[in-house]
PDB file of C-alpha atoms and ligand atoms in Angstrom:
ATOM      1  CA  MET A   1      17.891 -19.603  12.434  1.00 37.00           C
ATOM      2  CA  ASP A   2      18.315 -15.831  12.406  1.00 42.00           C
ATOM      3  CA  ILE A   3      17.032 -14.745   9.002  1.00 40.00           C
ATOM      4  CA  PHE A   4      17.891 -11.103   9.610  1.00 40.00           C
ATOM      5  CA  PRO A   5      21.468 -11.127  10.921  1.00 40.00           C
ATOM      6  CA  HIS A   6      22.021  -7.515   9.837  1.00 40.00           C
ATOM      7  CA  ARG A   7      19.135  -6.154  11.927  1.00 41.00           C
ATOM      8  CA  ARG A   8      21.129  -6.183  15.162  1.00 40.00           C
ATOM      9  CA  PHE A   9      23.329  -3.440  13.754  1.00 40.00           C
ATOM     10  CA  ALA A  10      20.532  -1.287  12.385  1.00 43.00           C
ATOM     11  CA  ALA A  11      19.818   0.764  15.470  1.00 43.00           C
ATOM     12  CA  LYS A  12      23.399   2.064  15.557  1.00 43.00           C
ATOM     13  CA  PHE A  13      22.770   4.431  12.643  1.00 45.00           C
ATOM     14  CA  ALA A  14      21.705   7.772  13.994  1.00 48.00           C
ATOM     15  CA  SER A  15      20.825  10.105  11.139  1.00 53.00           C
ATOM     16  CA  PRO A  16      17.789   9.507   8.915  1.00 52.00           C
ATOM     17  CA  VAL A  17      19.929   9.874   5.808  1.00 43.00           C
ATOM     18  CA  GLU A  18      22.294   7.133   6.921  1.00 47.00           C
ATOM     19  CA  ASP A  19      19.433   4.992   8.062  1.00 85.00           C
ATOM     20  CA  LYS A  20      17.295   5.147   4.947  1.00 92.00           C
ATOM     21  CA  GLU A  21      18.962   2.513   2.773  1.00 92.00           C
ATOM     22  CA  HIS A  22      19.544   0.249   5.732  1.00 94.00           C
ATOM     23  CA  ILE A  23      15.910   0.466   6.794  1.00 97.00           C
ATOM     24  CA  LEU A  24      14.880  -0.163   3.198  1.00 97.00           C
ATOM     25  CA  GLN A  25      16.808  -3.433   3.133  1.00 97.00           C
ATOM     26  CA  ILE A  26      15.324  -4.536   6.432  1.00 96.00           C
ATOM     27  CA  ALA A  27      11.815  -3.632   5.262  1.00 98.00           C
ATOM     28  CA  ILE A  28      12.370  -5.654   2.058  1.00 98.00           C
ATOM     29  CA  ASP A  29      13.440  -8.708   4.062  1.00 98.00           C
ATOM     30  CA  MET A  30      10.415  -8.419   6.333  1.00 98.00           C
ATOM     31  CA  ALA A  31       7.953  -7.882   3.477  1.00 98.00           C
ATOM     32  CA  MET A  32       9.263 -10.900   1.587  1.00 98.00           C
ATOM     33  CA  GLU A  33       9.081 -13.117   4.653  1.00 98.00           C
ATOM     34  CA  ALA A  34       5.508 -11.931   5.356  1.00 98.00           C
ATOM     35  CA  GLY A  35       4.727 -12.744   1.723  1.00 98.00           C
ATOM     36  CA  ARG A  36       5.983 -16.294   2.293  1.00 98.00           C
ATOM     37  CA  ILE A  37       3.648 -16.583   5.295  1.00 98.00           C
ATOM     38  CA  GLN A  38       0.775 -15.486   3.034  1.00 98.00           C
ATOM     39  CA  LEU A  39       1.602 -18.000   0.316  1.00 98.00           C
ATOM     40  CA  ARG A  40       1.692 -20.887   2.795  1.00 97.00           C
ATOM     41  CA  LYS A  41      -2.035 -20.486   3.535  1.00 97.00           C
ATOM     42  CA  PHE A  42      -3.189 -19.080   0.197  1.00 98.00           C
ATOM     43  CA  ARG A  43      -6.181 -21.066  -1.118  1.00 98.00           C
ATOM     44  CA  SER A  44      -6.163 -23.212   2.019  1.00 95.00           C
ATOM     45  CA  ARG A  45      -9.529 -24.747   2.827  1.00 92.00           C
ATOM     46  CA  HIS A  46      -8.892 -24.116   6.494  1.00 93.00           C
ATOM     47  CA  LEU A  47      -8.326 -20.364   6.472  1.00 95.00           C
ATOM     48  CA  GLU A  48      -9.829 -18.791   9.605  1.00 95.00           C
ATOM     49  CA  MET A  49     -11.770 -15.590   8.917  1.00 94.00           C
ATOM     50  CA  GLU A  50     -13.966 -13.136  10.763  1.00 94.00           C
ATOM     51  CA  THR A  51     -15.740  -9.889   9.888  1.00 92.00           C
ATOM     52  CA  LYS A  52     -14.664  -6.428  11.081  1.00 86.00           C
ATOM     53  CA  SER A  53     -16.652  -3.211  10.476  1.00 80.00           C
ATOM     54  CA  SER A  54     -19.357  -5.047   8.481  1.00 82.00           C
ATOM     55  CA  ILE A  55     -19.974  -8.297   6.607  1.00 85.00           C
ATOM     56  CA  HIS A  56     -18.091  -6.753   3.654  1.00 83.00           C
ATOM     57  CA  ASP A  57     -14.920  -6.216   5.691  1.00 83.00           C
ATOM     58  CA  VAL A  58     -13.038  -9.400   6.630  1.00 91.00           C
ATOM     59  CA  VAL A  59      -9.839 -10.271   8.449  1.00 96.00           C
ATOM     60  CA  THR A  60      -8.082 -13.642   8.255  1.00 97.00           C
ATOM     61  CA  GLU A  61      -5.697 -15.429  10.567  1.00 98.00           C
ATOM     62  CA  VAL A  62      -2.981 -14.552   8.029  1.00 98.00           C
ATOM     63  CA  ASP A  63      -3.567 -10.778   8.352  1.00 98.00           C
ATOM     64  CA  LYS A  64      -3.027 -11.195  12.098  1.00 98.00           C
ATOM     65  CA  GLU A  65      -0.065 -13.534  11.788  1.00 98.00           C
ATOM     66  CA  CYS A  66       1.693 -11.211   9.331  1.00 98.00           C
ATOM     67  CA  GLU A  67       1.064  -8.153  11.497  1.00 98.00           C
ATOM     68  CA  ALA A  68       2.438  -9.914  14.598  1.00 98.00           C
ATOM     69  CA  PHE A  69       5.474 -11.068  12.605  1.00 98.00           C
ATOM     70  CA  LEU A  70       6.184  -7.579  11.208  1.00 98.00           C
ATOM     71  CA  ILE A  71       5.796  -5.810  14.551  1.00 98.00           C
ATOM     72  CA  ALA A  72       8.088  -8.305  16.271  1.00 98.00           C
ATOM     73  CA  GLN A  73      10.725  -7.871  13.546  1.00 97.00           C
ATOM     74  CA  ILE A  74      10.510  -4.064  13.602  1.00 97.00           C
ATOM     75  CA  HIS A  75      10.824  -3.920  17.357  1.00 96.00           C
ATOM     76  CA  GLU A  76      13.707  -6.343  17.380  1.00 95.00           C
ATOM     77  CA  ALA A  77      15.580  -4.228  14.822  1.00 94.00           C
ATOM     78  CA  TYR A  78      14.442  -0.846  16.159  1.00 95.00           C
ATOM     79  CA  PRO A  79      13.074  -1.158  19.702  1.00 94.00           C
ATOM     80  CA  THR A  80      12.456   2.591  19.938  1.00 95.00           C
ATOM     81  CA  HIS A  81      10.424   3.001  16.732  1.00 96.00           C
ATOM     82  CA  SER A  82       6.632   3.413  16.739  1.00 97.00           C
ATOM     83  CA  VAL A  83       4.482   1.136  14.590  1.00 98.00           C
ATOM     84  CA  LEU A  84       1.018   1.797  13.180  1.00 98.00           C
ATOM     85  CA  GLY A  85      -0.535  -1.471  12.008  1.00 98.00           C
ATOM     86  CA  GLU A  86      -3.959  -2.004  10.499  1.00 97.00           C
ATOM     87  CA  GLU A  87      -4.922  -4.859  12.800  1.00 97.00           C
ATOM     88  CA  THR A  88      -3.516  -3.706  16.150  1.00 97.00           C
ATOM     89  CA  GLY A  89      -3.348   0.086  15.835  1.00 97.00           C
ATOM     90  CA  LEU A  90      -0.604   2.362  17.113  1.00 97.00           C
ATOM     91  CA  HIS A  91       2.298   0.968  19.153  1.00 97.00           C
ATOM     92  CA  GLN A  92       3.654   4.313  20.231  1.00 96.00           C
ATOM     93  CA  LYS A  93       7.201   4.914  21.407  1.00 95.00           C
ATOM     94  CA  GLU A  94       9.216   8.044  22.135  1.00 93.00           C
ATOM     95  CA  SER A  95      10.616   8.246  18.635  1.00 93.00           C
ATOM     96  CA  ASP A  96      10.623  10.349  15.455  1.00 95.00           C
ATOM     97  CA  TRP A  97      10.366   7.128  13.467  1.00 96.00           C
ATOM     98  CA  GLU A  98       7.089   5.423  12.648  1.00 97.00           C
ATOM     99  CA  TRP A  99       6.489   2.294  10.583  1.00 98.00           C
ATOM    100  CA  VAL A 100       3.084   2.177   8.903  1.00 98.00           C
ATOM    101  CA  ILE A 101       2.170  -1.363   7.920  1.00 98.00           C
ATOM    102  CA  ASP A 102      -0.605  -3.126   6.080  1.00 98.00           C
ATOM    103  CA  PRO A 103       0.236  -6.765   6.754  1.00 98.00           C
ATOM    104  CA  LEU A 104      -2.054  -8.034   3.980  1.00 98.00           C
ATOM    105  CA  ASP A 105      -3.515  -5.525   1.556  1.00 98.00           C
ATOM    106  CA  GLY A 106      -6.198  -7.197  -0.516  1.00 98.00           C
ATOM    107  CA  THR A 107      -7.669  -9.450   2.160  1.00 98.00           C
ATOM    108  CA  ASN A 108     -10.890  -9.869   0.218  1.00 96.00           C
ATOM    109  CA  ASN A 109      -8.923 -11.189  -2.788  1.00 98.00           C
ATOM    110  CA  TYR A 110      -6.771 -13.370  -0.543  1.00 98.00           C
ATOM    111  CA  SER A 111      -9.750 -14.953   1.205  1.00 97.00           C
ATOM    112  CA  GLN A 112     -11.386 -15.699  -2.154  1.00 97.00           C
ATOM    113  CA  GLY A 113      -8.209 -17.185  -3.669  1.00 98.00           C
ATOM    114  CA  LEU A 114      -7.653 -14.263  -6.045  1.00 98.00           C
ATOM    115  CA  PRO A 115      -3.936 -13.637  -6.564  1.00 98.00           C
ATOM    116  CA  VAL A 116      -3.660  -9.846  -6.180  1.00 98.00           C
ATOM    117  CA  PHE A 117      -2.637  -9.107  -2.584  1.00 98.00           C
ATOM    118  CA  SER A 118       0.419  -7.542  -0.995  1.00 98.00           C
ATOM    119  CA  VAL A 119       2.375  -6.550   2.084  1.00 98.00           C
ATOM    120  CA  SER A 120       2.887  -2.803   2.495  1.00 99.00           C
ATOM    121  CA  ILE A 121       5.526  -1.192   4.704  1.00 98.00           C
ATOM    122  CA  GLY A 122       6.112   2.567   4.860  1.00 98.00           C
ATOM    123  CA  VAL A 123       8.641   4.147   7.210  1.00 98.00           C
ATOM    124  CA  LYS A 124       8.271   7.761   8.303  1.00 97.00           C
ATOM    125  CA  TYR A 125      10.729  10.097   9.976  1.00 96.00           C
ATOM    126  CA  LYS A 126       9.162  13.166  11.628  1.00 96.00           C
ATOM    127  CA  GLY A 127       6.003  12.564   9.606  1.00 97.00           C
ATOM    128  CA  GLU A 128       7.708  12.292   6.218  1.00 97.00           C
ATOM    129  CA  THR A 129       7.797   8.927   4.453  1.00 98.00           C
ATOM    130  CA  LEU A 130      11.415   8.003   3.712  1.00 97.00           C
ATOM    131  CA  VAL A 131      11.047   4.347   2.749  1.00 98.00           C
ATOM    132  CA  GLY A 132       8.326   2.367   0.983  1.00 98.00           C
ATOM    133  CA  VAL A 133       8.147  -1.354   0.226  1.00 98.00           C
ATOM    134  CA  VAL A 134       5.232  -3.262  -1.314  1.00 99.00           C
ATOM    135  CA  TYR A 135       5.566  -6.970  -2.068  1.00 99.00           C
ATOM    136  CA  ALA A 136       2.959  -8.977  -3.979  1.00 99.00           C
ATOM    137  CA  PRO A 137       4.069 -12.537  -3.200  1.00 98.00           C
ATOM    138  CA  TYR A 138       1.932 -14.536  -5.620  1.00 98.00           C
ATOM    139  CA  LEU A 139       3.120 -12.352  -8.483  1.00 98.00           C
ATOM    140  CA  ASP A 140       6.598 -12.156  -6.929  1.00 98.00           C
ATOM    141  CA  GLU A 141       6.690  -8.416  -7.584  1.00 98.00           C
ATOM    142  CA  LEU A 142       8.661  -6.230  -5.204  1.00 98.00           C
ATOM    143  CA  PHE A 143       8.266  -2.455  -5.360  1.00 99.00           C
ATOM    144  CA  THR A 144      10.654  -0.251  -3.430  1.00 98.00           C
ATOM    145  CA  ALA A 145      11.481   3.416  -2.962  1.00 98.00           C
ATOM    146  CA  SER A 146      13.473   5.654  -0.703  1.00 97.00           C
ATOM    147  CA  LYS A 147      13.049   9.420  -0.511  1.00 97.00           C
ATOM    148  CA  ASP A 148      15.048  11.050  -3.316  1.00 96.00           C
ATOM    149  CA  GLY A 149      16.426   7.621  -4.221  1.00 96.00           C
ATOM    150  CA  GLY A 150      13.974   6.691  -6.991  1.00 98.00           C
ATOM    151  CA  ALA A 151      11.612   3.739  -7.251  1.00 98.00           C
ATOM    152  CA  ALA A 152      12.131   0.225  -8.516  1.00 98.00           C
ATOM    153  CA  MET A 153      10.225  -2.934  -9.408  1.00 98.00           C
ATOM    154  CA  ASN A 154      12.222  -6.100  -8.756  1.00 98.00           C
ATOM    155  CA  GLY A 155      15.355  -3.957  -8.671  1.00 98.00           C
ATOM    156  CA  ARG A 156      14.769  -2.108 -11.964  1.00 98.00           C
ATOM    157  CA  ALA A 157      14.012   1.619 -12.010  1.00 98.00           C
ATOM    158  CA  ILE A 158      10.393   2.473 -12.820  1.00 98.00           C
ATOM    159  CA  HIS A 159       8.568   5.578 -14.048  1.00 98.00           C
ATOM    160  CA  VAL A 160       4.899   6.508 -14.196  1.00 98.00           C
ATOM    161  CA  SER A 161       3.067   6.438 -17.533  1.00 98.00           C
ATOM    162  CA  ARG A 162       3.695   9.471 -19.732  1.00 98.00           C
ATOM    163  CA  LYS A 163       0.325   9.195 -21.497  1.00 97.00           C
ATOM    164  CA  THR A 164      -1.765  12.359 -21.726  1.00 93.00           C
ATOM    165  CA  ASN A 165      -4.458  11.088 -24.105  1.00 96.00           C
ATOM    166  CA  PHE A 166      -7.209  10.191 -21.643  1.00 97.00           C
ATOM    167  CA  GLY A 167      -9.010   7.957 -24.114  1.00 97.00           C
ATOM    168  CA  ALA A 168      -5.941   5.705 -24.296  1.00 98.00           C
ATOM    169  CA  CYS A 169      -5.621   5.343 -20.516  1.00 98.00           C
ATOM    170  CA  VAL A 170      -6.364   2.405 -18.222  1.00 98.00           C
ATOM    171  CA  LEU A 171      -7.032   3.481 -14.633  1.00 98.00           C
ATOM    172  CA  GLY A 172      -7.484   1.633 -11.375  1.00 98.00           C
ATOM    173  CA  THR A 173      -9.941   2.385  -8.600  1.00 98.00           C
ATOM    174  CA  GLY A 174     -11.583   0.763  -5.598  1.00 97.00           C
ATOM    175  CA  PHE A 175     -14.720   0.924  -3.495  1.00 93.00           C
ATOM    176  CA  PRO A 176     -14.838   1.806   0.210  1.00 83.00           C
ATOM    177  CA  TYR A 177     -15.913  -0.746   2.828  1.00 79.00           C
ATOM    178  CA  ASP A 178     -18.805   1.503   3.897  1.00 74.00           C
ATOM    179  CA  LYS A 179     -20.223   1.376   0.356  1.00 70.00           C
ATOM    180  CA  GLY A 180     -23.396  -0.303   1.613  1.00 71.00           C
ATOM    181  CA  SER A 181     -24.195   2.370   4.190  1.00 70.00           C
ATOM    182  CA  VAL A 182     -23.431   5.607   2.318  1.00 65.00           C
ATOM    183  CA  THR A 183     -25.270   7.266  -0.552  1.00 63.00           C
ATOM    184  CA  SER A 184     -24.263   6.425  -4.120  1.00 56.00           C
ATOM    185  CA  TYR A 185     -22.456   9.775  -4.174  1.00 61.00           C
ATOM    186  CA  ASP A 186     -20.100   8.434  -1.526  1.00 79.00           C
ATOM    187  CA  ASN A 187     -19.512   4.905  -2.795  1.00 89.00           C
ATOM    188  CA  ASN A 188     -17.460   6.004  -5.836  1.00 93.00           C
ATOM    189  CA  LEU A 189     -20.095   5.128  -8.430  1.00 92.00           C
ATOM    190  CA  ASP A 190     -20.545   8.813  -9.314  1.00 91.00           C
ATOM    191  CA  ASN A 191     -16.823   9.014 -10.106  1.00 95.00           C
ATOM    192  CA  VAL A 192     -16.968   5.816 -12.167  1.00 96.00           C
ATOM    193  CA  CYS A 193     -19.853   7.303 -14.171  1.00 95.00           C
ATOM    194  CA  ALA A 194     -17.854  10.477 -14.803  1.00 96.00           C
ATOM    195  CA  LEU A 195     -14.641   8.723 -15.900  1.00 97.00           C
ATOM    196  CA  LEU A 196     -15.379   5.261 -17.308  1.00 97.00           C
ATOM    197  CA  PRO A 197     -17.035   6.304 -20.586  1.00 97.00           C
ATOM    198  CA  LYS A 198     -13.942   8.340 -21.490  1.00 97.00           C
ATOM    199  CA  LEU A 199     -11.347   5.640 -20.704  1.00 97.00           C
ATOM    200  CA  ARG A 200      -9.832   2.721 -22.560  1.00 98.00           C
ATOM    201  CA  GLY A 201     -10.254   0.670 -19.418  1.00 98.00           C
ATOM    202  CA  LEU A 202     -10.915   0.643 -15.701  1.00 98.00           C
ATOM    203  CA  ARG A 203      -9.693  -2.000 -13.240  1.00 98.00           C
ATOM    204  CA  ARG A 204     -10.634  -2.790  -9.647  1.00 98.00           C
ATOM    205  CA  MET A 205      -7.748  -4.998  -8.585  1.00 98.00           C
ATOM    206  CA  GLY A 206      -8.461  -5.109  -4.864  1.00 98.00           C
ATOM    207  CA  SER A 207      -5.189  -3.987  -3.283  1.00 98.00           C
ATOM    208  CA  ALA A 208      -4.715  -0.237  -3.036  1.00 98.00           C
ATOM    209  CA  ALA A 209      -0.986  -0.617  -2.303  1.00 98.00           C
ATOM    210  CA  TYR A 210      -0.567  -2.732  -5.441  1.00 99.00           C
ATOM    211  CA  ASP A 211      -2.699  -0.291  -7.490  1.00 98.00           C
ATOM    212  CA  LEU A 212      -0.336   2.524  -6.520  1.00 99.00           C
ATOM    213  CA  CYS A 213       2.693   0.425  -7.466  1.00 99.00           C
ATOM    214  CA  CYS A 214       1.133  -0.321 -10.848  1.00 99.00           C
ATOM    215  CA  VAL A 215       0.791   3.435 -11.340  1.00 99.00           C
ATOM    216  CA  ALA A 216       4.437   3.886 -10.358  1.00 99.00           C
ATOM    217  CA  ALA A 217       5.499   1.285 -12.924  1.00 98.00           C
ATOM    218  CA  GLY A 218       3.236   2.644 -15.699  1.00 98.00           C
ATOM    219  CA  ILE A 219       1.230  -0.607 -15.666  1.00 98.00           C
ATOM    220  CA  LEU A 220      -1.811   1.480 -14.782  1.00 98.00           C
ATOM    221  CA  ASP A 221      -1.840   5.004 -16.183  1.00 98.00           C
ATOM    222  CA  GLY A 222      -3.563   6.375 -13.096  1.00 98.00           C
ATOM    223  CA  TYR A 223      -5.705   5.552 -10.078  1.00 98.00           C
ATOM    224  CA  TRP A 224      -8.192   7.132  -7.760  1.00 98.00           C
ATOM    225  CA  GLU A 225      -9.921   5.915  -4.629  1.00 97.00           C
ATOM    226  CA  LEU A 226     -11.649   7.273  -1.542  1.00 94.00           C
ATOM    227  CA  GLY A 227     -12.038   5.885   1.956  1.00 93.00           C
ATOM    228  CA  LEU A 228      -8.417   4.755   2.232  1.00 96.00           C
ATOM    229  CA  LYS A 229      -6.447   4.405   5.461  1.00 96.00           C
ATOM    230  CA  PRO A 230      -2.824   5.483   6.092  1.00 98.00           C
ATOM    231  CA  TRP A 231      -1.519   1.894   5.840  1.00 98.00           C
ATOM    232  CA  ASP A 232      -3.119   1.451   2.399  1.00 98.00           C
ATOM    233  CA  LEU A 233      -0.993   4.166   0.849  1.00 98.00           C
ATOM    234  CA  CYS A 234       1.964   5.125   3.034  1.00 98.00           C
ATOM    235  CA  ALA A 235       4.442   3.008   1.054  1.00 98.00           C
ATOM    236  CA  GLY A 236       2.669   3.188  -2.325  1.00 98.00           C
ATOM    237  CA  ALA A 237       2.447   6.987  -2.326  1.00 98.00           C
ATOM    238  CA  LEU A 238       6.216   7.337  -1.908  1.00 98.00           C
ATOM    239  CA  ILE A 239       6.769   4.737  -4.631  1.00 98.00           C
ATOM    240  CA  VAL A 240       4.543   6.748  -7.024  1.00 99.00           C
ATOM    241  CA  GLU A 241       6.260  10.040  -6.188  1.00 98.00           C
ATOM    242  CA  GLU A 242       9.725   8.547  -6.552  1.00 98.00           C
ATOM    243  CA  ALA A 243       8.633   7.197  -9.933  1.00 98.00           C
ATOM    244  CA  GLY A 244       7.882  10.759 -11.070  1.00 98.00           C
ATOM    245  CA  GLY A 245       4.147  10.737 -10.307  1.00 98.00           C
ATOM    246  CA  LYS A 246       1.765  12.882  -8.270  1.00 98.00           C
ATOM    247  CA  ILE A 247      -0.594  11.959  -5.457  1.00 98.00           C
ATOM    248  CA  VAL A 248      -3.292  14.583  -4.957  1.00 97.00           C
ATOM    249  CA  PRO A 249      -6.201  14.578  -2.485  1.00 96.00           C
ATOM    250  CA  PHE A 250      -9.604  15.175  -4.121  1.00 93.00           C
ATOM    251  CA  ARG A 251     -11.965  15.262  -1.163  1.00 90.00           C
ATOM    252  CA  GLN A 252     -11.451  16.393   2.419  1.00 84.00           C
ATOM    253  CA  ASP A 253     -14.757  15.153   3.815  1.00 82.00           C
ATOM    254  CA  ARG A 254     -13.977  11.417   3.593  1.00 79.00           C
ATOM    255  CA  PRO A 255     -11.099   9.287   4.843  1.00 81.00           C
ATOM    256  CA  ILE A 256      -8.212   9.645   2.433  1.00 93.00           C
ATOM    257  CA  ALA A 257      -9.383  10.328  -1.144  1.00 95.00           C
ATOM    258  CA  ILE A 258      -6.611  10.482  -3.731  1.00 97.00           C
ATOM    259  CA  VAL A 259      -5.854  10.698  -7.429  1.00 98.00           C
ATOM    260  CA  ALA A 260      -2.499   9.334  -8.681  1.00 98.00           C
ATOM    261  CA  GLY A 261      -0.671   9.468 -12.001  1.00 98.00           C
ATOM    262  CA  ASN A 262       1.395  11.870 -14.047  1.00 98.00           C
ATOM    263  CA  GLN A 263       0.672  15.570 -13.452  1.00 98.00           C
ATOM    264  CA  ALA A 264      -1.337  16.063 -16.658  1.00 97.00           C
ATOM    265  CA  LEU A 265      -3.445  12.976 -16.098  1.00 98.00           C
ATOM    266  CA  VAL A 266      -4.108  13.860 -12.455  1.00 98.00           C
ATOM    267  CA  ASN A 267      -5.340  17.299 -13.576  1.00 97.00           C
ATOM    268  CA  ARG A 268      -7.564  15.730 -16.227  1.00 97.00           C
ATOM    269  CA  ILE A 269      -9.092  13.328 -13.685  1.00 97.00           C
ATOM    270  CA  LEU A 270      -9.618  16.164 -11.185  1.00 97.00           C
ATOM    271  CA  SER A 271     -11.334  18.265 -13.814  1.00 96.00           C
ATOM    272  CA  LEU A 272     -13.625  15.395 -14.864  1.00 96.00           C
ATOM    273  CA  LEU A 273     -14.502  14.906 -11.188  1.00 93.00           C
ATOM    274  CA  GLY A 274     -15.333  18.600 -10.977  1.00 90.00           C
ATOM    275  CA  LYS A 275     -12.369  19.455  -8.767  1.00 83.00           C
ATOM    276  CA  ASP A 276      -9.749  22.200  -9.054  1.00 80.00           C
ATOM    277  CA  LYS A 277      -6.474  21.293 -10.744  1.00 76.00           C
ATOM    278  CA  ALA A 278      -3.506  20.440  -8.521  1.00 78.00           C
TER     279      ALA A 278
HETATM  280  C1  IPD B 301      -8.375  -2.693   1.060  1.00 71.74           C
HETATM  281  C2  IPD B 301      -7.782  -2.835  -0.324  1.00 71.74           C
HETATM  282  C3  IPD B 301      -8.797  -2.424  -1.360  1.00 71.74           C
HETATM  283  C4  IPD B 301      -9.316  -1.029  -1.122  1.00 71.74           C
HETATM  284  C5  IPD B 301      -9.867  -0.886   0.280  1.00 71.74           C
HETATM  285  C6  IPD B 301      -8.791  -1.281   1.291  1.00 71.74           C
HETATM  286  P1  IPD B 301      -7.479  -4.400   2.924  1.00 71.74           P
HETATM  287  O1  IPD B 301      -7.407  -3.038   2.029  1.00 71.74           O
HETATM  288  O2  IPD B 301      -6.650  -2.034  -0.451  1.00 71.74           O
HETATM  289  O3  IPD B 301      -8.249  -2.451  -2.668  1.00 71.74           O
HETATM  290  O4  IPD B 301     -10.339  -0.760  -2.052  1.00 71.74           O
HETATM  291  O5  IPD B 301     -10.240   0.455   0.506  1.00 71.74           O
HETATM  292  O6  IPD B 301      -9.301  -1.142   2.601  1.00 71.74           O
HETATM  293  O7  IPD B 301      -8.691  -4.281   3.771  1.00 71.74           O
HETATM  294  O8  IPD B 301      -7.545  -5.538   1.998  1.00 71.74           O
HETATM  295  O9  IPD B 301      -6.225  -4.287   3.720  1.00 71.74           O
HETATM  296 CA1   CA B 302      -5.412  -2.209   3.059  1.00 71.74          CA
HETATM  297 CA1   CA B 303      -5.021  -5.150   5.332  1.00 71.74          CA
END
């Protein structure tokens, strides 16, 4: 059965403005179907797993299955679009469009049976992200945004937290996969020491894409992390910005290091980390 009957018409739309909402709908369909694939094997005793960069960094058969599914769907709908996927890298085409996908964000959680994991799909046109979709299937939470079109959670408009009192804030963060091989300065513990004592709470939920969506929805007041990859944040960053938030880099010497939240909170975090305000 063709579950995406509308996709055959998608490639007809020429301009990025016309395409945006159509691509968004297709990305939603794909993300939700990938989420169903994830749920089928969630907490299965027979989940196949292997390690990647180190023993801390795992990939499951479901990461691979979801990536293959998403790439096949994207190329069926848009044969000329490039795709950058975490598990198989860049599938480059002669195109201004690029889909940036994390087929399963939160693999460590997923492989342990912890319920916070997601599918993340960002779509860029000439380097600018125009569409973002993150779906957390166990929670059945769908976050969406299109450039200048606002952000939504399960179809309802969302906005970042308006809190400015740092002591009342709950932030999210994460720890890079190379945490065992870098100095403590580079494994985020220095930042935790600088921020945690001043916060109401700190959470490490285990899916950067979902963390960003929680910021967009005001469920987390803010978030910072370092050592991220483009697929971790392509969709989530647009969702935060379209929800009225800011995403600001805080270090240039590591793979993507960002602070997210409302402008005042981002500046407060930057100052506590000893960085210039944005
Ligand atoms: C990881 C998660 C995690 C973050 C790591 C990411 P993965 O993605 O988003 O929360 O701390 O930096 O690599 O490996 O589960 O796709
Ligand atoms: Ca990821
Ligand atoms: Ca992943």
